[in-house]
Short mmCIF file of C-alpha atoms in Angstrom, two decimals:
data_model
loop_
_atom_site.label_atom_id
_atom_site.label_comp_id
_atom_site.label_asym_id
_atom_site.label_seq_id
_atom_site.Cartn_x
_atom_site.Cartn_y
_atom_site.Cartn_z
CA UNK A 1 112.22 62.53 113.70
CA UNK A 2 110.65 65.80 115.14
CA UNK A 3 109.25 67.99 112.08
CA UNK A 4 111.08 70.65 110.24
CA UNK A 5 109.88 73.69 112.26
CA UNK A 6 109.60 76.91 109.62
CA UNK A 7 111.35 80.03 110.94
CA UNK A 8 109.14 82.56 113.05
CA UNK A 9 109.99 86.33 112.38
CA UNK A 10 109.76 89.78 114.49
CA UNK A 11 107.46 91.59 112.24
CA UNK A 12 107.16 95.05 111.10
CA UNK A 13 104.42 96.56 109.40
CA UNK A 14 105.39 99.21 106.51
CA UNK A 15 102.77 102.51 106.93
CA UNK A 16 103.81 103.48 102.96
CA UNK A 17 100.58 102.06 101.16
CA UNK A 18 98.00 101.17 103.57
CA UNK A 19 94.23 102.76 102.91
CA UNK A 20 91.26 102.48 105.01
CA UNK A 21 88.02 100.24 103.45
CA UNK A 22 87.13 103.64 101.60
CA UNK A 23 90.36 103.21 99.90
CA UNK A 24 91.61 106.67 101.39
CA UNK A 25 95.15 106.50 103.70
CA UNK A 26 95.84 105.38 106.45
CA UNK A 27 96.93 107.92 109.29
CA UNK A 28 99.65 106.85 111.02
CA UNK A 29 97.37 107.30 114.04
CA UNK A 30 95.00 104.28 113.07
CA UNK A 31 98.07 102.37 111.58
CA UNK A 32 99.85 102.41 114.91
CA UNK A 33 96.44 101.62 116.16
CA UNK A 34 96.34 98.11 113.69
CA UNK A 35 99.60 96.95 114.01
CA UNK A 36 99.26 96.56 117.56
CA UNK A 37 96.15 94.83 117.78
CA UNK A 38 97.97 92.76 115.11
CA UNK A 39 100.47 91.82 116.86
CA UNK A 40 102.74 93.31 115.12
CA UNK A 41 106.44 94.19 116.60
CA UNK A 42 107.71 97.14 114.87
CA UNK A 43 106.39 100.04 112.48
CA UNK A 44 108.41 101.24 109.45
CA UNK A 45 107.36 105.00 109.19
CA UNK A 46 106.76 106.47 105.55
CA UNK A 47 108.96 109.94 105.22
CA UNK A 48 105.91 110.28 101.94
CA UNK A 49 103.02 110.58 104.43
CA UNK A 50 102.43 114.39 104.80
CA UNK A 51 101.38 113.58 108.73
CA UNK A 52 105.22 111.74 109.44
CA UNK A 53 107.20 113.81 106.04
CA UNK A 54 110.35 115.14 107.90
CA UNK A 55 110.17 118.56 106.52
CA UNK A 56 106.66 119.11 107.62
CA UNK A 57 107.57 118.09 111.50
CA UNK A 58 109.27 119.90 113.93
CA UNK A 59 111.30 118.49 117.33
CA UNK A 60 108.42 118.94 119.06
CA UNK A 61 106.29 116.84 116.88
CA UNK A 62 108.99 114.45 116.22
CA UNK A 63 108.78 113.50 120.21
CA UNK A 64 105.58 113.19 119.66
CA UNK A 65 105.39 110.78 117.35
CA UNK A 66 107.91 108.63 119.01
CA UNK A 67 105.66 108.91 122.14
CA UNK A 68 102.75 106.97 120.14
CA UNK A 69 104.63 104.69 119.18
CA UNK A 70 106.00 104.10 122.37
CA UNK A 71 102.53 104.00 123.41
CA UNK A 72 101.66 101.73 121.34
CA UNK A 73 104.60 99.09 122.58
CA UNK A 74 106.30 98.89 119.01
CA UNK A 75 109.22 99.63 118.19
CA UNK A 76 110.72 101.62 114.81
CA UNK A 77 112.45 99.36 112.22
CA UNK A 78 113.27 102.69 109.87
CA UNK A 79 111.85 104.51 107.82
CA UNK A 80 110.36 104.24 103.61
CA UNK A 81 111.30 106.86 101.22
CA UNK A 82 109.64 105.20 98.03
CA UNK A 83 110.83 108.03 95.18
CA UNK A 84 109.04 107.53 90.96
CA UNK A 85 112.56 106.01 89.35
CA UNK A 86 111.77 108.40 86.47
CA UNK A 87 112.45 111.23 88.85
CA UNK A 88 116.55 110.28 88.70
CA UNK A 89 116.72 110.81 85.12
CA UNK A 90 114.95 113.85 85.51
CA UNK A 91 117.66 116.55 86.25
CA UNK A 92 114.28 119.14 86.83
CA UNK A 93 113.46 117.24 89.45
CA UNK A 94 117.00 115.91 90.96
CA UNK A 95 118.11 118.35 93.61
CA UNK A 96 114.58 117.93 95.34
CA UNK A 97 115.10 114.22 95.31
CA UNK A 98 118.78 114.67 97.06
CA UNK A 99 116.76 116.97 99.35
CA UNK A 100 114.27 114.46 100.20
CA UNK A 101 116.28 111.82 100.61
CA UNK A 102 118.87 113.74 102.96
CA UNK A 103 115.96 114.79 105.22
CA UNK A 104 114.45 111.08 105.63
CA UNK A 105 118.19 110.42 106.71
CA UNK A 106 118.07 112.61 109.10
CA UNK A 107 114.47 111.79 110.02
CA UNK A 108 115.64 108.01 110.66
CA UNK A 109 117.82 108.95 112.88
CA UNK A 110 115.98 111.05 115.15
CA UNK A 111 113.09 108.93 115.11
CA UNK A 112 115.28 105.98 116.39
CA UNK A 113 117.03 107.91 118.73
CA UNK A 114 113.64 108.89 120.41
CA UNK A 115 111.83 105.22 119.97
CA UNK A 116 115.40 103.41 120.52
CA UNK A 117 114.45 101.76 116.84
CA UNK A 118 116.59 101.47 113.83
CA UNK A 119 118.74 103.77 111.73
CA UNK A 120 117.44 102.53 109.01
CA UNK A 121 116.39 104.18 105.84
CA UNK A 122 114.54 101.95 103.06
CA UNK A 123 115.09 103.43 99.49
CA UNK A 124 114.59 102.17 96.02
CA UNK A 125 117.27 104.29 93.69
CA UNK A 126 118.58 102.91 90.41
CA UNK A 127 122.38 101.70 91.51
CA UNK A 128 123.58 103.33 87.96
CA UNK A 129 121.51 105.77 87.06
CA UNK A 130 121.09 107.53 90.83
CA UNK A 131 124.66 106.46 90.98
CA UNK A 132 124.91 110.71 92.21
CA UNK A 133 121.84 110.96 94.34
CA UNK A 134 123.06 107.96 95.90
CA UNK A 135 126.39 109.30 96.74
CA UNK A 136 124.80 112.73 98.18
CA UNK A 137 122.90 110.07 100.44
CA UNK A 138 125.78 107.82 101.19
CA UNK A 139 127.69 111.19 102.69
CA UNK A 140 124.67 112.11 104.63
CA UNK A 141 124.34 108.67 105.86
CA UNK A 142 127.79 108.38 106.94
CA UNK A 143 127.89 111.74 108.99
CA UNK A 144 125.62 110.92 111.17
CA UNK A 145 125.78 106.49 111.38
CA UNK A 146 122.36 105.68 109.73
CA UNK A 147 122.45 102.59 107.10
CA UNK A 148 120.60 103.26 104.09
CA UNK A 149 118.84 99.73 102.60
CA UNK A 150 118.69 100.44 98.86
CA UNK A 151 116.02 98.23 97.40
CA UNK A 152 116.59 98.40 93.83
CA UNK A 153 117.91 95.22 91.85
CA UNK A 154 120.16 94.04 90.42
CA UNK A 155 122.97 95.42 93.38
CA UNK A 156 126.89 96.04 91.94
CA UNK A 157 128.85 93.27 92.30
CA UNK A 158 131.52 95.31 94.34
CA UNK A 159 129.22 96.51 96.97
CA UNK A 160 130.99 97.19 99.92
CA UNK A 161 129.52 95.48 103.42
CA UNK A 162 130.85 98.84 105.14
CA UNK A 163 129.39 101.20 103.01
CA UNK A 164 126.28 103.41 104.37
CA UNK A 165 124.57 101.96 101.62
CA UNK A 166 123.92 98.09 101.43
CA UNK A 167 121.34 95.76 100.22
CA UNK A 168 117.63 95.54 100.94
CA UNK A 169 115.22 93.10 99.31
CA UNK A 170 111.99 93.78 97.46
CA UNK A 171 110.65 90.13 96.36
CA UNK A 172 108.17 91.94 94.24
CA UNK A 173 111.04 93.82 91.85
CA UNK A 174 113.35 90.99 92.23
CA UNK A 175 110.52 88.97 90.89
CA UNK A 176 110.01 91.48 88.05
CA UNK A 177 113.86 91.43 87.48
CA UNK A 178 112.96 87.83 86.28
CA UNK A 179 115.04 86.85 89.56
CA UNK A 180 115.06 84.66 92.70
CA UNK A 181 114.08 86.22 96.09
CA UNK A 182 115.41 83.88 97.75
CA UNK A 183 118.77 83.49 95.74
CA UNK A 184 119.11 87.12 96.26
CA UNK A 185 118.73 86.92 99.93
CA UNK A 186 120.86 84.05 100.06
CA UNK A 187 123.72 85.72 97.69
CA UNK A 188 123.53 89.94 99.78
CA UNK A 189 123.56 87.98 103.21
CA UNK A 190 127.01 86.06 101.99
CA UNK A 191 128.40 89.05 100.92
CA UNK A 192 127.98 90.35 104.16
CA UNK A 193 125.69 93.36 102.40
CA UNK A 194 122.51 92.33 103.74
CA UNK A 195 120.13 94.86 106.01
CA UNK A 196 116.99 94.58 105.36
CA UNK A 197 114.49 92.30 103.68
CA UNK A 198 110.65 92.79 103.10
CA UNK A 199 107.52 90.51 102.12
CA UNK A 200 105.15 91.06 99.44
CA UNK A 201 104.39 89.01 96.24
CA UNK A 202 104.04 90.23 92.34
CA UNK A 203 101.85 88.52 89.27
CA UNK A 204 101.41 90.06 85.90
CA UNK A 205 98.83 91.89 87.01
CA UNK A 206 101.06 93.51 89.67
CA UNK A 207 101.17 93.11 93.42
CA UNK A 208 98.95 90.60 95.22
CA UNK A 209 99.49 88.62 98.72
CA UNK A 210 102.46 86.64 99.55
CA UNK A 211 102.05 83.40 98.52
CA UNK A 212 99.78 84.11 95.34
CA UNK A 213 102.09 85.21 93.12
CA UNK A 214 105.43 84.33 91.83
CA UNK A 215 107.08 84.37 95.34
CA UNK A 216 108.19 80.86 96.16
CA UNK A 217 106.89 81.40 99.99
CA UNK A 218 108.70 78.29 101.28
CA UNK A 219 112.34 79.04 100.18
CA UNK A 220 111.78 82.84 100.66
CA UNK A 221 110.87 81.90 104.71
CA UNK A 222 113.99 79.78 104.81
CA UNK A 223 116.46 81.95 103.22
CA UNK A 224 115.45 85.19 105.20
CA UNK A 225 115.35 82.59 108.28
CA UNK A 226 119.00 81.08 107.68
CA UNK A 227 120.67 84.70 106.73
CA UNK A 228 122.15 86.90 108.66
CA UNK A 229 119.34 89.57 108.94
CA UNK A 230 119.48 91.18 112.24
CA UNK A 231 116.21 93.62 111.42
CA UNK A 232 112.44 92.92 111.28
CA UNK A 233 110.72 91.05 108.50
CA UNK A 234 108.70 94.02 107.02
CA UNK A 235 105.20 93.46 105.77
CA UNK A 236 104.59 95.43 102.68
CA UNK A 237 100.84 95.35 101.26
CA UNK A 238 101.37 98.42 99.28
CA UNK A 239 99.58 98.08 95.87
CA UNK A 240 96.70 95.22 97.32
CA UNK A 241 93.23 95.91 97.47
CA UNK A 242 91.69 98.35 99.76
CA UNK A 243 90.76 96.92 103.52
CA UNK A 244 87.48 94.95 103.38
CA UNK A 245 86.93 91.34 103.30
CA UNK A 246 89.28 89.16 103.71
CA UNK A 247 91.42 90.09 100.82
CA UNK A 248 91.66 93.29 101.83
CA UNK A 249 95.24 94.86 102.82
CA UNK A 250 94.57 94.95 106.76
CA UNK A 251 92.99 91.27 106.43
CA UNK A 252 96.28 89.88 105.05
CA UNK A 253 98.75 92.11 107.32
CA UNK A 254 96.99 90.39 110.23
CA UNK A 255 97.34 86.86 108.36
CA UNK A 256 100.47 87.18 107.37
CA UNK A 257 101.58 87.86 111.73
CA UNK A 258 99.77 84.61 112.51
CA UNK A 259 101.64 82.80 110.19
CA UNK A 260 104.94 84.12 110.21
CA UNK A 261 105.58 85.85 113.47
CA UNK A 262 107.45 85.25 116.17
CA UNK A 263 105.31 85.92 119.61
CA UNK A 264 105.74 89.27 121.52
CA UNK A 265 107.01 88.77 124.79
CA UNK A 266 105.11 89.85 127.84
#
């Protein structure tokens, strides 16, 4: 009997996070410049970066941008908007959330109309109590067709799977939730609300590599394998040690393609 061959994944890497060995951040000029040589398929852009924020780039710099990446043969998976949940309960602070979050809309889609990439935006907003700033973002969504993967946990039961808003997975607050990333995959990809799915790893000390942590690494691989995920695995070392050795952030990004990824074609 031939062995059980894992599932192999398209990869993208997630720019929201990443530092240099100093422990300063990453440019998205020497990210684009890593997840090449890593082998890496796609790039998910972070709309918190002050060098790719959409209010602080113009057309004309947007083309740019897409250019490098282009340049760089990967392609766009979405966009990160990654927002402090005590910011939604905050109603100083609300209306420059909305405004935030409507721009990186907006963002997602131009970038992947200039890249050919992914409307995709990747948000984390309580389900209840940004049930409003959600809905401001659900509108914007809808106007102009971009898909908005909300990351927080647990989702409502009565989610629709043709809302603007559906389900993304964070293993790392699922895992916090006292929940099964797996399960969860396994439970938003029957419900048809499934969109996007990431990989990182959580410990009570916080966030650490996949694998050394609470994730169950095995079952995680096979449910985001068996589901009905159309979009890139997304690598997401925010929160791990700066980049030297070989438990640095950049070391395990790299690891994590050999094991997991699916070869880029020629």
């Amino acid at each position: 009997m031939d062995a059980f061959a894992l599932p192999t994944f398209e990869l993208s890497l997630s720019a929201s996070g990443l530092r240099d060995a100093d422990g300063r951040d990453l440019d998205i000029r020497a990210t684009l410049e890593f997840a090449r040589s890593a082998e890496y398929h796609a790039i998910q852009l972070n709309a918190a970066d002050p060098l790719t924020r959409p209010r602080e780039l113009s057309r004309s710099a947007r083309r740019d941008l897409a250019a490098h990446i282009r340049r760089h043969e990967l392609a766009c998976s979405g966009v990160d908007l990654w927002i402090p949940k005590a910011h939604f309960s905050d109603e100083t602070k609300i209306d420059r959330v909305v405004g935030a979050l409507c721009d990186a809309v907006e963002f997602a889609a131009d970038i992947a109309d200039l890249t050919g990439g992914q409307r995709l935006l990747s948000i984390a907003v309580p389900w209840q109590a940004g049930g409003a700033v959600l809905a401001e973002v659900a509108g914007r969504a809808a106007s102009i067709g971009v898909t908005v993967a909300n990351h927080a946990y647990p989702w409502p039961e009565d989610l629709s799977a043709d809302g603007p808003v559906r389900v993304g997975i964070d293993p790392a607050t699922i895992i916090l939730a006292s929940a099964d990333p797996a399960q969860a995959v396994s439970e938003a990809s029957a419900s048809g609300c499934l969109v996007s799915a990431r990989l990182c790893d959580l410990e009570s000390s916080g966030r650490v590599a996949p694998g050394e942590g609470s994730l169950d690494m095995l079952a995680y691989r096979v449910a985001v394998g068996t589901s009905t995920l159309t979009t890139p695995l997304i690598i997401d070392v925010r929160g791990l040690p700066s980049n030297t050795g070989d438990g640095g952030q950049l070391a395990i990004a790299r690891g994590l393609v050999r094991d997991l990824g699916r070869a880029r074609s020629e």
